[in-house]
PDB file of C-alpha atoms in Angstrom:
ATOM      1  CA  UNK A   1      83.438  75.275  97.646  1.00 42.00           C
ATOM      2  CA  UNK A   2      85.171  76.071  94.376  1.00 45.00           C
ATOM      3  CA  UNK A   3      87.798  78.736  94.786  1.00 50.00           C
ATOM      4  CA  UNK A   4      87.878  81.618  92.347  1.00 58.00           C
ATOM      5  CA  UNK A   5      91.307  82.222  90.890  1.00 60.00           C
ATOM      6  CA  UNK A   6      92.797  85.480  92.075  1.00 65.00           C
ATOM      7  CA  UNK A   7      93.128  88.285  89.509  1.00 76.00           C
ATOM      8  CA  UNK A   8      96.336  89.416  91.213  1.00 74.00           C
ATOM      9  CA  UNK A   9      99.577  89.012  89.301  1.00 64.00           C
ATOM     10  CA  UNK A  10     101.128  88.152  92.639  1.00 69.00           C
ATOM     11  CA  UNK A  11      99.874  88.106  96.189  1.00 73.00           C
ATOM     12  CA  UNK A  12     101.207  90.827  98.490  1.00 70.00           C
ATOM     13  CA  UNK A  13     103.766  89.267 100.814  1.00 67.00           C
ATOM     14  CA  UNK A  14     103.866  92.027 103.427  1.00 79.00           C
ATOM     15  CA  UNK A  15     101.179  93.923 105.310  1.00 87.00           C
ATOM     16  CA  UNK A  16     102.247  97.189 103.695  1.00 87.00           C
ATOM     17  CA  UNK A  17     101.758  95.686 100.230  1.00 85.00           C
ATOM     18  CA  UNK A  18      98.388  94.223 101.235  1.00 90.00           C
ATOM     19  CA  UNK A  19      97.265  97.624 102.510  1.00 93.00           C
ATOM     20  CA  UNK A  20      98.405  99.217  99.234  1.00 93.00           C
ATOM     21  CA  UNK A  21      96.313  96.733  97.242  1.00 94.00           C
ATOM     22  CA  UNK A  22      93.283  97.511  99.396  1.00 95.00           C
ATOM     23  CA  UNK A  23      93.811 101.225  98.751  1.00 97.00           C
ATOM     24  CA  UNK A  24      93.775 100.487  95.036  1.00 97.00           C
ATOM     25  CA  UNK A  25      90.498  98.612  95.395  1.00 97.00           C
ATOM     26  CA  UNK A  26      89.044 101.452  97.472  1.00 98.00           C
ATOM     27  CA  UNK A  27      90.140 103.899  94.783  1.00 98.00           C
ATOM     28  CA  UNK A  28      88.568 101.713  92.112  1.00 98.00           C
ATOM     29  CA  UNK A  29      85.283 101.742  94.054  1.00 98.00           C
ATOM     30  CA  UNK A  30      85.288 105.524  94.399  1.00 98.00           C
ATOM     31  CA  UNK A  31      85.971 106.049  90.700  1.00 98.00           C
ATOM     32  CA  UNK A  32      83.211 103.620  89.751  1.00 97.00           C
ATOM     33  CA  UNK A  33      80.759 105.624  91.851  1.00 96.00           C
ATOM     34  CA  UNK A  34      81.882 108.854  90.209  1.00 97.00           C
ATOM     35  CA  UNK A  35      82.446 107.864  86.579  1.00 97.00           C
ATOM     36  CA  UNK A  36      81.284 104.296  86.005  1.00 96.00           C
ATOM     37  CA  UNK A  37      83.347 101.502  84.500  1.00 96.00           C
ATOM     38  CA  UNK A  38      84.028 103.443  81.313  1.00 96.00           C
ATOM     39  CA  UNK A  39      85.677 106.174  83.367  1.00 97.00           C
ATOM     40  CA  UNK A  40      87.928 103.732  85.215  1.00 97.00           C
ATOM     41  CA  UNK A  41      91.607 103.686  84.256  1.00 98.00           C
ATOM     42  CA  UNK A  42      94.718 102.365  85.920  1.00 97.00           C
ATOM     43  CA  UNK A  43      96.131 105.906  85.916  1.00 98.00           C
ATOM     44  CA  UNK A  44      93.135 107.235  87.836  1.00 98.00           C
ATOM     45  CA  UNK A  45      93.350 104.309  90.265  1.00 98.00           C
ATOM     46  CA  UNK A  46      97.016 105.080  90.936  1.00 98.00           C
ATOM     47  CA  UNK A  47      96.320 108.780  91.428  1.00 97.00           C
ATOM     48  CA  UNK A  48      93.378 108.211  93.764  1.00 97.00           C
ATOM     49  CA  UNK A  49      95.223 105.542  95.773  1.00 97.00           C
ATOM     50  CA  UNK A  50      98.325 107.776  95.921  1.00 96.00           C
ATOM     51  CA  UNK A  51     100.603 105.084  94.561  1.00 96.00           C
ATOM     52  CA  UNK A  52     102.917 104.954  91.557  1.00 96.00           C
ATOM     53  CA  UNK A  53     101.382 103.552  88.381  1.00 97.00           C
ATOM     54  CA  UNK A  54     104.071 100.867  88.551  1.00 95.00           C
ATOM     55  CA  UNK A  55     102.596  99.716  91.860  1.00 94.00           C
ATOM     56  CA  UNK A  56      99.263  99.096  90.162  1.00 95.00           C
ATOM     57  CA  UNK A  57     100.887  97.049  87.405  1.00 95.00           C
ATOM     58  CA  UNK A  58     102.954  95.210  89.975  1.00 94.00           C
ATOM     59  CA  UNK A  59      99.743  93.554  91.165  1.00 93.00           C
ATOM     60  CA  UNK A  60      97.212  93.989  88.322  1.00 95.00           C
ATOM     61  CA  UNK A  61      97.657  93.659  84.538  1.00 94.00           C
ATOM     62  CA  UNK A  62      94.830  96.081  83.686  1.00 95.00           C
ATOM     63  CA  UNK A  63      91.712  97.823  84.999  1.00 96.00           C
ATOM     64  CA  UNK A  64      89.590  94.715  84.414  1.00 95.00           C
ATOM     65  CA  UNK A  65      91.702  92.799  86.907  1.00 94.00           C
ATOM     66  CA  UNK A  66      91.262  95.554  89.497  1.00 96.00           C
ATOM     67  CA  UNK A  67      87.497  95.458  88.948  1.00 96.00           C
ATOM     68  CA  UNK A  68      87.595  91.675  89.229  1.00 95.00           C
ATOM     69  CA  UNK A  69      89.374  91.895  92.576  1.00 95.00           C
ATOM     70  CA  UNK A  70      86.822  94.441  93.791  1.00 97.00           C
ATOM     71  CA  UNK A  71      83.908  92.262  92.613  1.00 96.00           C
ATOM     72  CA  UNK A  72      85.434  89.323  94.473  1.00 95.00           C
ATOM     73  CA  UNK A  73      85.764  91.472  97.590  1.00 95.00           C
ATOM     74  CA  UNK A  74      82.093  92.403  97.213  1.00 97.00           C
ATOM     75  CA  UNK A  75      81.124  88.748  96.894  1.00 96.00           C
ATOM     76  CA  UNK A  76      83.165  87.738  99.940  1.00 95.00           C
ATOM     77  CA  UNK A  77      81.642  90.547 102.012  1.00 97.00           C
ATOM     78  CA  UNK A  78      78.142  89.557 100.859  1.00 97.00           C
ATOM     79  CA  UNK A  79      78.812  85.937 101.778  1.00 96.00           C
ATOM     80  CA  UNK A  80      80.185  86.929 105.213  1.00 96.00           C
ATOM     81  CA  UNK A  81      77.106  89.015 105.966  1.00 97.00           C
ATOM     82  CA  UNK A  82      74.726  86.288 104.816  1.00 96.00           C
ATOM     83  CA  UNK A  83      76.566  83.614 106.823  1.00 95.00           C
ATOM     84  CA  UNK A  84      76.547  85.804 109.928  1.00 95.00           C
ATOM     85  CA  UNK A  85      72.847  86.580 109.604  1.00 95.00           C
ATOM     86  CA  UNK A  86      71.948  82.931 109.015  1.00 94.00           C
ATOM     87  CA  UNK A  87      74.067  81.885 112.007  1.00 92.00           C
ATOM     88  CA  UNK A  88      72.104  84.264 114.231  1.00 92.00           C
ATOM     89  CA  UNK A  89      69.077  82.012 113.679  1.00 86.00           C
ATOM     90  CA  UNK A  90      65.407  82.817 113.847  1.00 88.00           C
ATOM     91  CA  UNK A  91      64.506  81.076 110.584  1.00 90.00           C
ATOM     92  CA  UNK A  92      62.066  78.168 110.540  1.00 84.00           C
ATOM     93  CA  UNK A  93      63.219  77.072 107.086  1.00 87.00           C
ATOM     94  CA  UNK A  94      66.132  77.936 104.822  1.00 90.00           C
ATOM     95  CA  UNK A  95      63.778  79.524 102.295  1.00 91.00           C
ATOM     96  CA  UNK A  96      62.830  82.052 105.012  1.00 92.00           C
ATOM     97  CA  UNK A  97      66.298  83.580 104.659  1.00 94.00           C
ATOM     98  CA  UNK A  98      65.254  85.262 101.389  1.00 95.00           C
ATOM     99  CA  UNK A  99      64.161  88.503 103.078  1.00 95.00           C
ATOM    100  CA  UNK A 100      67.395  88.742 105.077  1.00 95.00           C
ATOM    101  CA  UNK A 101      69.522  88.112 101.987  1.00 96.00           C
ATOM    102  CA  UNK A 102      67.702  90.816 100.037  1.00 96.00           C
ATOM    103  CA  UNK A 103      68.119  93.236 102.976  1.00 97.00           C
ATOM    104  CA  UNK A 104      71.869  92.579 102.973  1.00 97.00           C
ATOM    105  CA  UNK A 105      72.097  93.110  99.213  1.00 97.00           C
ATOM    106  CA  UNK A 106      70.093  96.353  99.433  1.00 96.00           C
ATOM    107  CA  UNK A 107      72.213  97.636 102.312  1.00 97.00           C
ATOM    108  CA  UNK A 108      75.418  96.945 100.381  1.00 97.00           C
ATOM    109  CA  UNK A 109      73.919  98.657  97.344  1.00 96.00           C
ATOM    110  CA  UNK A 110      73.254 101.740  99.462  1.00 95.00           C
ATOM    111  CA  UNK A 111      76.390 101.843 101.599  1.00 96.00           C
ATOM    112  CA  UNK A 112      79.341  99.954 100.072  1.00 97.00           C
ATOM    113  CA  UNK A 113      81.437 102.164  97.754  1.00 97.00           C
ATOM    114  CA  UNK A 114      81.439 100.941  94.168  1.00 96.00           C
ATOM    115  CA  UNK A 115      78.812  98.257  94.766  1.00 97.00           C
ATOM    116  CA  UNK A 116      75.989 100.180  93.101  1.00 94.00           C
ATOM    117  CA  UNK A 117      77.945 100.268  89.830  1.00 95.00           C
ATOM    118  CA  UNK A 118      79.918  97.014  89.912  1.00 96.00           C
ATOM    119  CA  UNK A 119      77.990  94.716  92.232  1.00 95.00           C
ATOM    120  CA  UNK A 120      79.415  91.260  91.358  1.00 95.00           C
ATOM    121  CA  UNK A 121      80.982  92.309  88.091  1.00 94.00           C
ATOM    122  CA  UNK A 122      78.420  92.322  85.272  1.00 93.00           C
ATOM    123  CA  UNK A 123      79.194  95.923  84.313  1.00 92.00           C
ATOM    124  CA  UNK A 124      82.684  94.762  83.323  1.00 91.00           C
ATOM    125  CA  UNK A 125      82.088  91.165  82.198  1.00 93.00           C
ATOM    126  CA  UNK A 126      79.340  88.633  82.928  1.00 94.00           C
ATOM    127  CA  UNK A 127      82.143  86.127  83.513  1.00 92.00           C
ATOM    128  CA  UNK A 128      84.268  88.432  85.637  1.00 92.00           C
ATOM    129  CA  UNK A 129      84.339  86.210  88.730  1.00 92.00           C
ATOM    130  CA  UNK A 130      84.862  82.923  86.925  1.00 90.00           C
ATOM    131  CA  UNK A 131      85.744  82.414  83.272  1.00 87.00           C
ATOM    132  CA  UNK A 132      83.701  79.190  83.180  1.00 89.00           C
ATOM    133  CA  UNK A 133      80.536  80.472  84.885  1.00 91.00           C
ATOM    134  CA  UNK A 134      78.566  83.700  84.759  1.00 94.00           C
ATOM    135  CA  UNK A 135      78.625  85.935  87.822  1.00 95.00           C
ATOM    136  CA  UNK A 136      75.079  85.100  88.946  1.00 96.00           C
ATOM    137  CA  UNK A 137      75.914  81.395  88.835  1.00 95.00           C
ATOM    138  CA  UNK A 138      78.868  82.023  91.146  1.00 95.00           C
ATOM    139  CA  UNK A 139      76.634  83.944  93.574  1.00 96.00           C
ATOM    140  CA  UNK A 140      74.028  81.163  93.500  1.00 96.00           C
ATOM    141  CA  UNK A 141      76.698  78.550  94.160  1.00 94.00           C
ATOM    142  CA  UNK A 142      78.025  80.497  97.158  1.00 94.00           C
ATOM    143  CA  UNK A 143      74.534  80.963  98.599  1.00 95.00           C
ATOM    144  CA  UNK A 144      73.834  77.270  98.086  1.00 94.00           C
ATOM    145  CA  UNK A 145      76.928  76.364 100.059  1.00 93.00           C
ATOM    146  CA  UNK A 146      75.775  78.545 102.956  1.00 93.00           C
ATOM    147  CA  UNK A 147      72.392  76.787 102.977  1.00 91.00           C
ATOM    148  CA  UNK A 148      73.995  73.356 102.811  1.00 93.00           C
ATOM    149  CA  UNK A 149      76.364  74.186 105.665  1.00 92.00           C
ATOM    150  CA  UNK A 150      73.858  75.934 107.964  1.00 90.00           C
ATOM    151  CA  UNK A 151      70.610  74.051 107.315  1.00 90.00           C
ATOM    152  CA  UNK A 152      71.920  70.632 106.254  1.00 88.00           C
ATOM    153  CA  UNK A 153      70.030  71.041 102.978  1.00 88.00           C
ATOM    154  CA  UNK A 154      70.884  68.197 100.555  1.00 91.00           C
ATOM    155  CA  UNK A 155      73.423  69.449  98.037  1.00 92.00           C
ATOM    156  CA  UNK A 156      71.591  68.335  94.911  1.00 93.00           C
ATOM    157  CA  UNK A 157      71.402  69.449  91.274  1.00 93.00           C
ATOM    158  CA  UNK A 158      67.792  70.475  91.999  1.00 92.00           C
ATOM    159  CA  UNK A 159      68.947  72.894  94.715  1.00 92.00           C
ATOM    160  CA  UNK A 160      71.604  74.334  92.408  1.00 93.00           C
ATOM    161  CA  UNK A 161      69.096  74.815  89.591  1.00 95.00           C
ATOM    162  CA  UNK A 162      66.455  76.398  91.849  1.00 95.00           C
ATOM    163  CA  UNK A 163      68.958  78.835  93.370  1.00 95.00           C
ATOM    164  CA  UNK A 164      70.335  79.727  89.949  1.00 96.00           C
ATOM    165  CA  UNK A 165      66.814  80.594  88.762  1.00 97.00           C
ATOM    166  CA  UNK A 166      66.042  82.502  91.988  1.00 96.00           C
ATOM    167  CA  UNK A 167      69.235  84.558  91.763  1.00 96.00           C
ATOM    168  CA  UNK A 168      68.667  85.328  88.078  1.00 96.00           C
ATOM    169  CA  UNK A 169      65.067  86.386  88.667  1.00 96.00           C
ATOM    170  CA  UNK A 170      65.951  88.333  91.800  1.00 95.00           C
ATOM    171  CA  UNK A 171      68.773  90.119  90.029  1.00 95.00           C
ATOM    172  CA  UNK A 172      66.428  91.349  87.305  1.00 96.00           C
ATOM    173  CA  UNK A 173      63.786  92.620  89.748  1.00 96.00           C
ATOM    174  CA  UNK A 174      66.354  94.254  92.035  1.00 95.00           C
ATOM    175  CA  UNK A 175      67.876  96.051  89.062  1.00 94.00           C
ATOM    176  CA  UNK A 176      64.410  97.383  88.288  1.00 96.00           C
ATOM    177  CA  UNK A 177      64.009  98.550  91.900  1.00 96.00           C
ATOM    178  CA  UNK A 178      67.231 100.568  91.790  1.00 95.00           C
ATOM    179  CA  UNK A 179      66.567 101.842  88.310  1.00 93.00           C
ATOM    180  CA  UNK A 180      63.348 103.394  89.587  1.00 86.00           C
ATOM    181  CA  UNK A 181      64.850 104.939  92.747  1.00 93.00           C
ATOM    182  CA  UNK A 182      68.487 105.433  93.832  1.00 90.00           C
ATOM    183  CA  UNK A 183      67.892 103.687  97.168  1.00 93.00           C
ATOM    184  CA  UNK A 184      65.578 101.064  95.720  1.00 95.00           C
ATOM    185  CA  UNK A 185      61.835 101.310  95.206  1.00 96.00           C
ATOM    186  CA  UNK A 186      60.421  99.764  98.435  1.00 96.00           C
ATOM    187  CA  UNK A 187      57.374  98.293  96.701  1.00 97.00           C
ATOM    188  CA  UNK A 188      59.482  96.561  94.070  1.00 97.00           C
ATOM    189  CA  UNK A 189      61.920  95.333  96.752  1.00 96.00           C
ATOM    190  CA  UNK A 190      58.966  93.796  98.579  1.00 96.00           C
ATOM    191  CA  UNK A 191      57.816  92.171  95.345  1.00 96.00           C
ATOM    192  CA  UNK A 192      61.292  90.749  94.806  1.00 96.00           C
ATOM    193  CA  UNK A 193      61.161  89.047  98.199  1.00 96.00           C
ATOM    194  CA  UNK A 194      57.643  87.734  97.556  1.00 96.00           C
ATOM    195  CA  UNK A 195      58.627  86.431  94.141  1.00 96.00           C
ATOM    196  CA  UNK A 196      61.784  84.617  95.229  1.00 96.00           C
ATOM    197  CA  UNK A 197      60.467  83.256  98.530  1.00 94.00           C
ATOM    198  CA  UNK A 198      57.270  82.081  96.882  1.00 94.00           C
ATOM    199  CA  UNK A 199      59.150  80.316  94.107  1.00 94.00           C
ATOM    200  CA  UNK A 200      61.619  78.549  96.395  1.00 93.00           C
ATOM    201  CA  UNK A 201      59.033  77.585  99.019  1.00 89.00           C
ATOM    202  CA  UNK A 202      56.626  76.241  96.413  1.00 86.00           C
ATOM    203  CA  UNK A 203      59.370  74.469  94.481  1.00 78.00           C
ATOM    204  CA  UNK A 204      60.750  72.560  97.426  1.00 76.00           C
ATOM    205  CA  UNK A 205      57.326  71.888  98.928  1.00 68.00           C
ATOM    206  CA  UNK A 206      56.140  70.366  95.682  1.00 66.00           C
ATOM    207  CA  UNK A 207      59.286  68.360  95.012  1.00 56.00           C
TER     208      UNK A 207
END
């Protein structure tokens, strides 16, 4: 799996420094929930995290880099949850994981600080996770790797293309669901699952 380059100026060498960086990311998430990306500043991050502004700049060049680190943390948490759920089994086919993946995304949207505003980074930059690929492409690639690893699905260009389309379509419908209701319109969430599962199942059955 392609590694995403860290936005950190330098990696924390000690546990205390690592904990300080996590406090900065937590502060970033809280501010995003309160004021959105436009209201995010390095000064506010420092104040909320109770660190000196110099500590922020010790690890991050600007607020975009902090948001990038938070988006990467969101992606890694999403991938961990998906991998854990898939490992628990109960799926007859890899396309049957669609409902579980949407449930995980919805739960993170409702419960993970900052996720509602930032998600995987589009609010800041559609290429926030990877300068060479848009954020949805990175998500699709990560999901594809989980399917390849867990279900022995052939890692083909066709799989990559189908997942890229599914993620793009799902992203649009899920945005609509949360635009209608803060916790997600249940009818639109159900339609998102039907749309994506139907597309993937039909695509790979026909090909």
